[in-house]
Amino acid sequence: MKQRSRTLGVWFLLLCLLLAACGAKTTSDQQQDSSGGQKAGQAKEKVQIGITQIIEHPALDAAREGFIKALKDNGYEDAEIDYQSAQGDPSTVASIAQKFAADKKDAILAISTPSAQAMVKATQNTDIPVFFTAITDPLSAKLVDNLEKPGKNVTGYSDTHPETITKLVKLIKELKPDTKNVGIIYNSGEANSVVNVENARKALQANGMKAVEVNASNTTEVKQAADSLVGKADVIYVPKDNTAVAALKTIVQVAEKNKIPMFVGEMDSVRNGGFAGFGADYHDLGYQTGLMAVKVLKGEAKPGDIPVGFPKELNLGVNKEAAANEGIDLEKIKPIIEKYNPVYYEKTEKK
């Protein structure tokens, strides 16, 4: 009798184990969908976002912050952001692009033309969504073939308003009619800078002025480039060049020491020591680019179907402290400046 009870107990235990195993298998089968994708009942994996940036300076940083804010405002506050700065090194730019492509990020933001060019090349045989921002000319940089319908896996925002350079040259002529030579500091290795300088050269020539161009291939050469313009340039113009803007403080020092008016290609450089410049809001550019990414992440659109965006507004920024330090009598020229409805900055931001 005891033997029979023991046998029944063993069989009962085996039956319970068998039922538990079947139950576990059934749960697993229910979690796995027929396509081998996301399992029901599991938390959705965090979205993986890669952000690559050529170098750190206020304008590019603002674009990055705007992009991230757009994600957070639209349900992606837990997105995992992998931010990598190349610190101005072209070989690092390529390495970052290759790593992001190999990691198969859910989306990638490339800030600046060099970073975007490397990222587009690294993902050309993939369907990884790539978004660019702070790009001067997406067509000449060969990021897209068509602005209205980019195609493939790429789209984004340019930071170039078509009237930026023509308005700035006109302003220089109005404020300093005797200007003959405009010194321009830029990195000839940046495709975006080459486009900006070519446009500036043409606009200056059309207004009876000459461009005195100085190349700085890295940030350590910027101070020397600025010094070389002393005695040769009536004013200095710093375009949207990542190398020059990253070392803007050194150019400001030269401009202030030698009382040379310094015009710049974007608003953040006005805040950081340039006397005046027209530009768009880079935080807003980044935010608008982020909204593009949100559409793609939610499956509402494909990157290649989203038209490339451009700034809708162009503002004149004037730095009052920089004006005084660069030998400019702001009260004397105020009637001219006021025609452009300027945004005034009282002091230079210390960055």
Coordinates of C-alpha atoms in Angstrom, one line a residue:
M1 CA 0.0 0.0 0.0
K2 CA 2.8 2.3 0.9
Q3 CA 4.6 1.4 -2.3
R4 CA 1.4 2.2 -4.3
S5 CA 1.1 5.6 -2.6
R6 CA 4.7 6.4 -3.3
T7 CA 4.2 5.5 -7.0
L8 CA 1.1 7.7 -7.3
G9 CA 3.0 10.6 -5.7
V10 CA 5.9 10.3 -8.2
W11 CA 3.4 10.3 -11.1
F12 CA 1.6 13.3 -9.7
L13 CA 4.9 15.2 -9.4
L14 CA 5.9 14.3 -13.0
L15 CA 2.5 15.5 -14.2
C16 CA 2.9 18.8 -12.5
L17 CA 6.3 19.3 -14.0
L18 CA 5.0 18.4 -17.4
L19 CA 2.1 20.9 -17.1
A20 CA 4.5 23.6 -16.0
A21 CA 6.8 23.0 -18.9
C22 CA 3.9 23.1 -21.4
G23 CA 2.6 26.3 -19.8
A24 CA 6.0 28.0 -20.1
K25 CA 6.3 26.9 -23.7
T26 CA 2.8 28.2 -24.4
T27 CA 3.7 31.6 -22.9
S28 CA 6.9 31.8 -24.9
D29 CA 5.0 31.0 -28.1
Q30 CA 2.5 33.7 -27.3
Q31 CA 5.2 36.3 -26.8
Q32 CA 7.0 35.5 -30.1
D33 CA 5.0 36.8 -33.1
S34 CA 5.0 35.0 -36.4
S35 CA 7.6 37.3 -37.9
G36 CA 10.1 36.7 -35.1
G37 CA 9.7 40.4 -34.0
Q38 CA 8.7 42.1 -30.8
K39 CA 7.3 39.7 -28.1
A40 CA 3.9 40.6 -26.7
G41 CA 4.0 41.5 -23.0
Q42 CA 7.6 42.7 -23.1
A43 CA 8.6 46.3 -22.8
K44 CA 9.4 47.9 -26.1
E45 CA 13.2 48.3 -26.6
K46 CA 14.5 51.9 -26.4
V47 CA 15.0 53.7 -29.6
Q48 CA 18.7 53.9 -30.5
I49 CA 19.7 57.3 -31.9
G50 CA 23.2 58.2 -33.1
I51 CA 24.3 61.8 -33.3
T52 CA 27.6 62.7 -35.0
Q53 CA 29.0 66.3 -35.0
I54 CA 32.1 67.6 -36.7
I55 CA 33.2 69.8 -33.8
E56 CA 31.6 71.6 -30.8
H57 CA 30.6 75.2 -31.1
P58 CA 27.4 77.1 -30.0
A59 CA 25.5 76.9 -33.3
L60 CA 26.0 73.2 -33.8
D61 CA 25.4 72.4 -30.1
A62 CA 22.1 74.3 -30.3
A63 CA 21.0 72.3 -33.3
R64 CA 21.8 69.1 -31.4
E65 CA 19.8 70.2 -28.3
G66 CA 16.8 71.2 -30.5
F67 CA 16.8 67.8 -32.2
I68 CA 16.8 66.0 -28.8
K69 CA 14.1 68.2 -27.5
A70 CA 11.8 67.4 -30.4
L71 CA 12.3 63.7 -29.7
K72 CA 11.4 64.2 -26.0
D73 CA 8.4 66.3 -26.8
N74 CA 7.0 63.6 -29.0
G75 CA 7.2 60.5 -26.9
Y76 CA 10.9 59.5 -27.2
E77 CA 12.1 60.9 -23.9
D78 CA 13.7 57.5 -23.1
A79 CA 15.6 57.3 -26.4
E80 CA 19.2 56.2 -26.0
I81 CA 21.4 59.0 -27.5
D82 CA 24.8 58.0 -28.6
Y83 CA 26.5 61.4 -29.2
Q84 CA 30.0 61.5 -30.8
S85 CA 32.0 64.6 -31.7
A86 CA 34.9 64.2 -34.2
Q87 CA 36.7 67.2 -32.6
G88 CA 37.4 68.5 -36.1
D89 CA 39.3 65.4 -37.2
P90 CA 38.3 64.1 -40.7
S91 CA 39.4 60.5 -39.9
T92 CA 37.3 60.5 -36.7
V93 CA 34.3 61.7 -38.7
A94 CA 34.6 58.6 -40.9
S95 CA 35.1 56.2 -38.0
I96 CA 32.0 57.5 -36.2
A97 CA 30.0 57.1 -39.4
Q98 CA 31.1 53.5 -39.9
K99 CA 30.4 52.6 -36.3
F100 CA 26.9 54.0 -36.3
A101 CA 26.2 52.2 -39.6
A102 CA 27.5 48.9 -38.1
D103 CA 25.4 49.5 -34.9
K104 CA 22.3 49.7 -37.1
K105 CA 20.9 52.7 -35.2
D106 CA 17.2 53.4 -35.5
A107 CA 18.0 56.9 -36.7
I108 CA 21.1 59.0 -37.1
L109 CA 21.5 62.8 -37.0
A110 CA 24.6 64.2 -38.8
I111 CA 25.4 67.8 -37.8
S112 CA 27.5 69.8 -40.3
T113 CA 28.4 69.0 -43.9
P114 CA 31.5 66.8 -43.3
S115 CA 29.6 64.6 -40.8
A116 CA 26.6 64.3 -43.1
Q117 CA 28.8 63.4 -46.1
A118 CA 30.5 60.6 -44.1
M119 CA 27.2 59.3 -42.7
V120 CA 25.5 59.2 -46.1
K121 CA 28.4 57.3 -47.5
A122 CA 28.5 54.8 -44.7
T123 CA 24.8 54.0 -44.9
Q124 CA 24.3 54.1 -48.7
N125 CA 23.6 50.4 -48.9
T126 CA 21.3 50.3 -45.8
D127 CA 17.8 51.6 -44.9
I128 CA 19.0 53.3 -41.7
P129 CA 17.3 56.8 -41.6
V130 CA 19.8 59.6 -41.8
F131 CA 18.9 63.2 -41.0
F132 CA 21.2 66.1 -41.5
T133 CA 21.1 69.7 -40.1
A134 CA 23.2 72.8 -40.2
I135 CA 24.1 72.1 -43.9
T136 CA 25.0 74.9 -46.2
D137 CA 24.1 73.3 -49.6
P138 CA 22.8 69.7 -49.6
L139 CA 23.0 69.5 -53.4
S140 CA 26.6 70.6 -53.8
A141 CA 27.6 68.4 -50.9
K142 CA 26.0 65.5 -52.8
L143 CA 23.8 64.5 -49.8
V144 CA 20.7 64.4 -51.9
D145 CA 19.9 64.7 -55.7
N146 CA 16.6 66.4 -55.3
L147 CA 15.5 68.8 -52.6
E148 CA 11.8 68.1 -52.9
K149 CA 12.1 64.3 -53.0
P150 CA 15.5 63.3 -51.7
G151 CA 15.0 59.6 -52.1
K152 CA 16.8 56.7 -50.4
N153 CA 17.3 57.0 -46.7
V154 CA 18.3 60.7 -46.3
T155 CA 16.7 64.1 -45.6
G156 CA 17.2 67.0 -43.3
Y157 CA 17.5 70.8 -42.9
S158 CA 19.8 73.3 -44.4
D159 CA 20.8 76.4 -42.4
T160 CA 21.1 78.6 -45.5
H161 CA 18.5 81.3 -46.2
P162 CA 19.0 82.4 -49.8
E163 CA 19.4 86.1 -48.8
T164 CA 21.9 85.7 -46.0
I165 CA 25.1 86.7 -47.8
T166 CA 23.6 89.3 -50.1
K167 CA 22.0 91.0 -47.1
L168 CA 25.2 91.0 -45.1
V169 CA 27.3 92.4 -48.0
K170 CA 24.7 95.1 -48.4
L171 CA 24.9 95.9 -44.7
I172 CA 28.7 96.2 -44.8
K173 CA 28.4 98.6 -47.7
E174 CA 25.8 100.7 -45.9
L175 CA 27.7 100.8 -42.6
K176 CA 31.2 101.4 -44.0
P177 CA 30.9 102.8 -47.6
D178 CA 34.7 103.2 -47.8
T179 CA 35.3 99.4 -47.4
K180 CA 37.5 98.0 -50.1
N181 CA 38.8 94.7 -48.6
V182 CA 36.9 92.2 -46.6
G183 CA 39.0 89.5 -44.9
I184 CA 37.5 86.0 -44.8
I185 CA 38.8 83.2 -42.6
Y186 CA 37.7 79.7 -43.5
N187 CA 38.8 76.1 -43.9
S188 CA 39.1 75.3 -47.6
G189 CA 38.7 71.6 -46.8
E190 CA 35.0 72.1 -45.8
A191 CA 32.7 71.9 -48.8
N192 CA 30.1 74.1 -47.0
S193 CA 32.7 76.8 -46.5
V194 CA 33.8 76.8 -50.1
V195 CA 30.2 77.4 -51.2
N196 CA 29.8 80.2 -48.6
V197 CA 33.1 81.9 -49.7
E198 CA 32.3 81.7 -53.4
N199 CA 28.9 83.3 -52.8
A200 CA 30.5 86.0 -50.7
R201 CA 33.2 86.7 -53.2
K202 CA 30.6 87.2 -56.0
A203 CA 28.4 89.5 -53.8
L204 CA 31.4 91.6 -52.7
Q205 CA 32.6 92.0 -56.3
A206 CA 29.1 93.1 -57.3
N207 CA 29.3 95.8 -54.7
G208 CA 32.8 97.1 -55.5
M209 CA 34.6 95.2 -52.7
K210 CA 37.3 92.5 -52.7
A211 CA 37.5 89.3 -50.7
V212 CA 40.9 88.7 -48.9
E213 CA 40.7 85.0 -48.2
V214 CA 42.8 83.2 -45.6
N215 CA 42.8 79.5 -45.0
A216 CA 42.9 77.8 -41.6
S217 CA 42.8 74.0 -41.9
N218 CA 42.4 73.5 -38.1
T219 CA 41.5 75.6 -35.0
T220 CA 45.2 76.1 -34.1
E221 CA 45.7 78.0 -37.3
V222 CA 42.8 80.4 -36.9
K223 CA 44.6 83.0 -34.7
Q224 CA 47.5 83.3 -37.2
A225 CA 45.0 83.6 -40.0
A226 CA 43.3 86.5 -38.2
D227 CA 46.5 88.2 -37.5
S228 CA 47.5 88.0 -41.1
L229 CA 44.5 90.2 -42.0
V230 CA 45.6 93.1 -39.9
G231 CA 46.5 96.0 -42.3
K232 CA 45.0 94.1 -45.2
A233 CA 41.3 94.1 -44.4
D234 CA 38.9 96.9 -43.6
V235 CA 36.5 94.4 -42.0
I236 CA 36.6 90.7 -41.1
Y237 CA 33.9 88.3 -42.2
V238 CA 33.6 84.8 -40.5
P239 CA 31.3 82.6 -42.6
K240 CA 29.5 79.5 -41.4
D241 CA 32.8 77.7 -41.2
N242 CA 33.1 75.0 -38.4
T243 CA 36.8 75.5 -38.0
A244 CA 36.8 79.3 -37.7
V245 CA 33.6 79.4 -35.5
A246 CA 35.1 76.8 -33.1
A247 CA 38.0 79.2 -32.5
L248 CA 35.9 82.4 -32.8
K249 CA 37.3 83.8 -29.5
T250 CA 40.7 84.1 -31.0
I251 CA 39.4 86.1 -34.0
V252 CA 37.4 88.3 -31.6
Q253 CA 40.6 89.1 -29.8
V254 CA 42.3 90.2 -33.0
A255 CA 39.3 92.3 -34.1
E256 CA 39.1 94.0 -30.7
K257 CA 42.8 94.7 -30.4
N258 CA 43.0 96.2 -33.8
K259 CA 39.5 97.9 -33.9
I260 CA 38.4 95.9 -37.0
P261 CA 34.6 95.5 -37.3
M262 CA 33.8 91.8 -37.4
F263 CA 30.8 90.4 -39.3
V264 CA 29.7 86.8 -39.0
G265 CA 27.5 84.2 -40.7
E266 CA 25.1 83.2 -38.0
M267 CA 23.5 84.4 -34.8
D268 CA 25.4 82.4 -32.3
S269 CA 28.6 84.0 -33.5
V270 CA 27.0 87.4 -32.9
R271 CA 26.3 86.3 -29.3
N272 CA 29.9 85.2 -28.9
G273 CA 31.7 88.3 -30.1
G274 CA 30.9 89.2 -33.7
F275 CA 29.6 92.7 -34.2
A276 CA 26.7 91.8 -36.6
G277 CA 25.3 89.0 -38.8
F278 CA 22.2 87.6 -40.3
G279 CA 21.1 84.1 -39.4
A280 CA 18.5 81.6 -38.4
D281 CA 17.9 80.0 -35.0
Y282 CA 19.9 76.8 -34.8
H283 CA 17.9 75.4 -32.0
D284 CA 14.8 75.7 -34.1
L285 CA 16.6 74.1 -37.1
G286 CA 17.5 71.1 -34.9
Y287 CA 14.0 70.9 -33.5
Q288 CA 12.5 70.9 -37.0
T289 CA 14.9 68.1 -38.0
G290 CA 13.8 66.2 -35.0
L291 CA 10.2 66.4 -36.1
M292 CA 11.3 64.8 -39.3
A293 CA 12.9 61.9 -37.3
V294 CA 9.7 61.5 -35.2
K295 CA 7.6 61.0 -38.4
V296 CA 10.0 58.3 -39.6
L297 CA 10.3 56.6 -36.2
K298 CA 6.5 56.4 -36.0
G299 CA 6.3 54.9 -39.4
E300 CA 4.4 57.9 -40.8
A301 CA 6.9 58.7 -43.6
K302 CA 10.1 57.6 -45.2
P303 CA 13.2 59.9 -45.1
G304 CA 13.4 60.0 -48.9
D305 CA 9.8 61.3 -49.2
I306 CA 10.3 64.3 -46.9
P307 CA 11.5 67.5 -48.6
V308 CA 14.7 69.1 -47.4
G309 CA 13.9 72.1 -45.2
F310 CA 15.2 75.6 -45.1
P311 CA 15.0 78.5 -42.5
K312 CA 11.8 80.5 -43.0
E313 CA 13.1 83.6 -41.1
L314 CA 16.3 85.6 -41.3
N315 CA 17.2 87.9 -38.4
L316 CA 19.9 90.5 -37.9
G317 CA 21.8 90.2 -34.7
V318 CA 23.9 93.1 -33.3
N319 CA 26.3 92.7 -30.3
K320 CA 26.5 96.1 -28.5
E321 CA 29.5 95.2 -26.4
A322 CA 31.4 93.8 -29.5
A323 CA 30.6 97.1 -31.4
A324 CA 32.2 99.2 -28.7
N325 CA 35.2 96.8 -28.4
E326 CA 35.7 96.8 -32.2
G327 CA 35.7 100.6 -32.5
I328 CA 32.2 101.0 -33.9
D329 CA 30.0 104.0 -32.9
L330 CA 26.7 102.2 -32.7
E331 CA 24.6 105.4 -32.1
K332 CA 26.0 106.9 -35.3
I333 CA 24.9 103.9 -37.5
K334 CA 21.8 103.0 -35.6
P335 CA 19.4 104.5 -38.2
I336 CA 20.8 102.1 -40.8
I337 CA 20.7 99.1 -38.5
E338 CA 17.1 99.8 -37.3
K339 CA 15.8 99.3 -40.9
Y340 CA 16.5 95.6 -40.4
N341 CA 14.6 95.2 -37.1
P342 CA 17.6 93.8 -35.3
V343 CA 17.9 91.7 -32.2
Y344 CA 20.4 93.4 -29.9
Y345 CA 22.7 91.5 -27.5
E346 CA 24.0 93.7 -24.6
K347 CA 27.0 91.6 -23.8
T348 CA 29.2 88.9 -25.3
E349 CA 28.5 85.4 -24.0
K350 CA 31.6 84.0 -22.3
K351 CA 32.1 80.5 -23.8

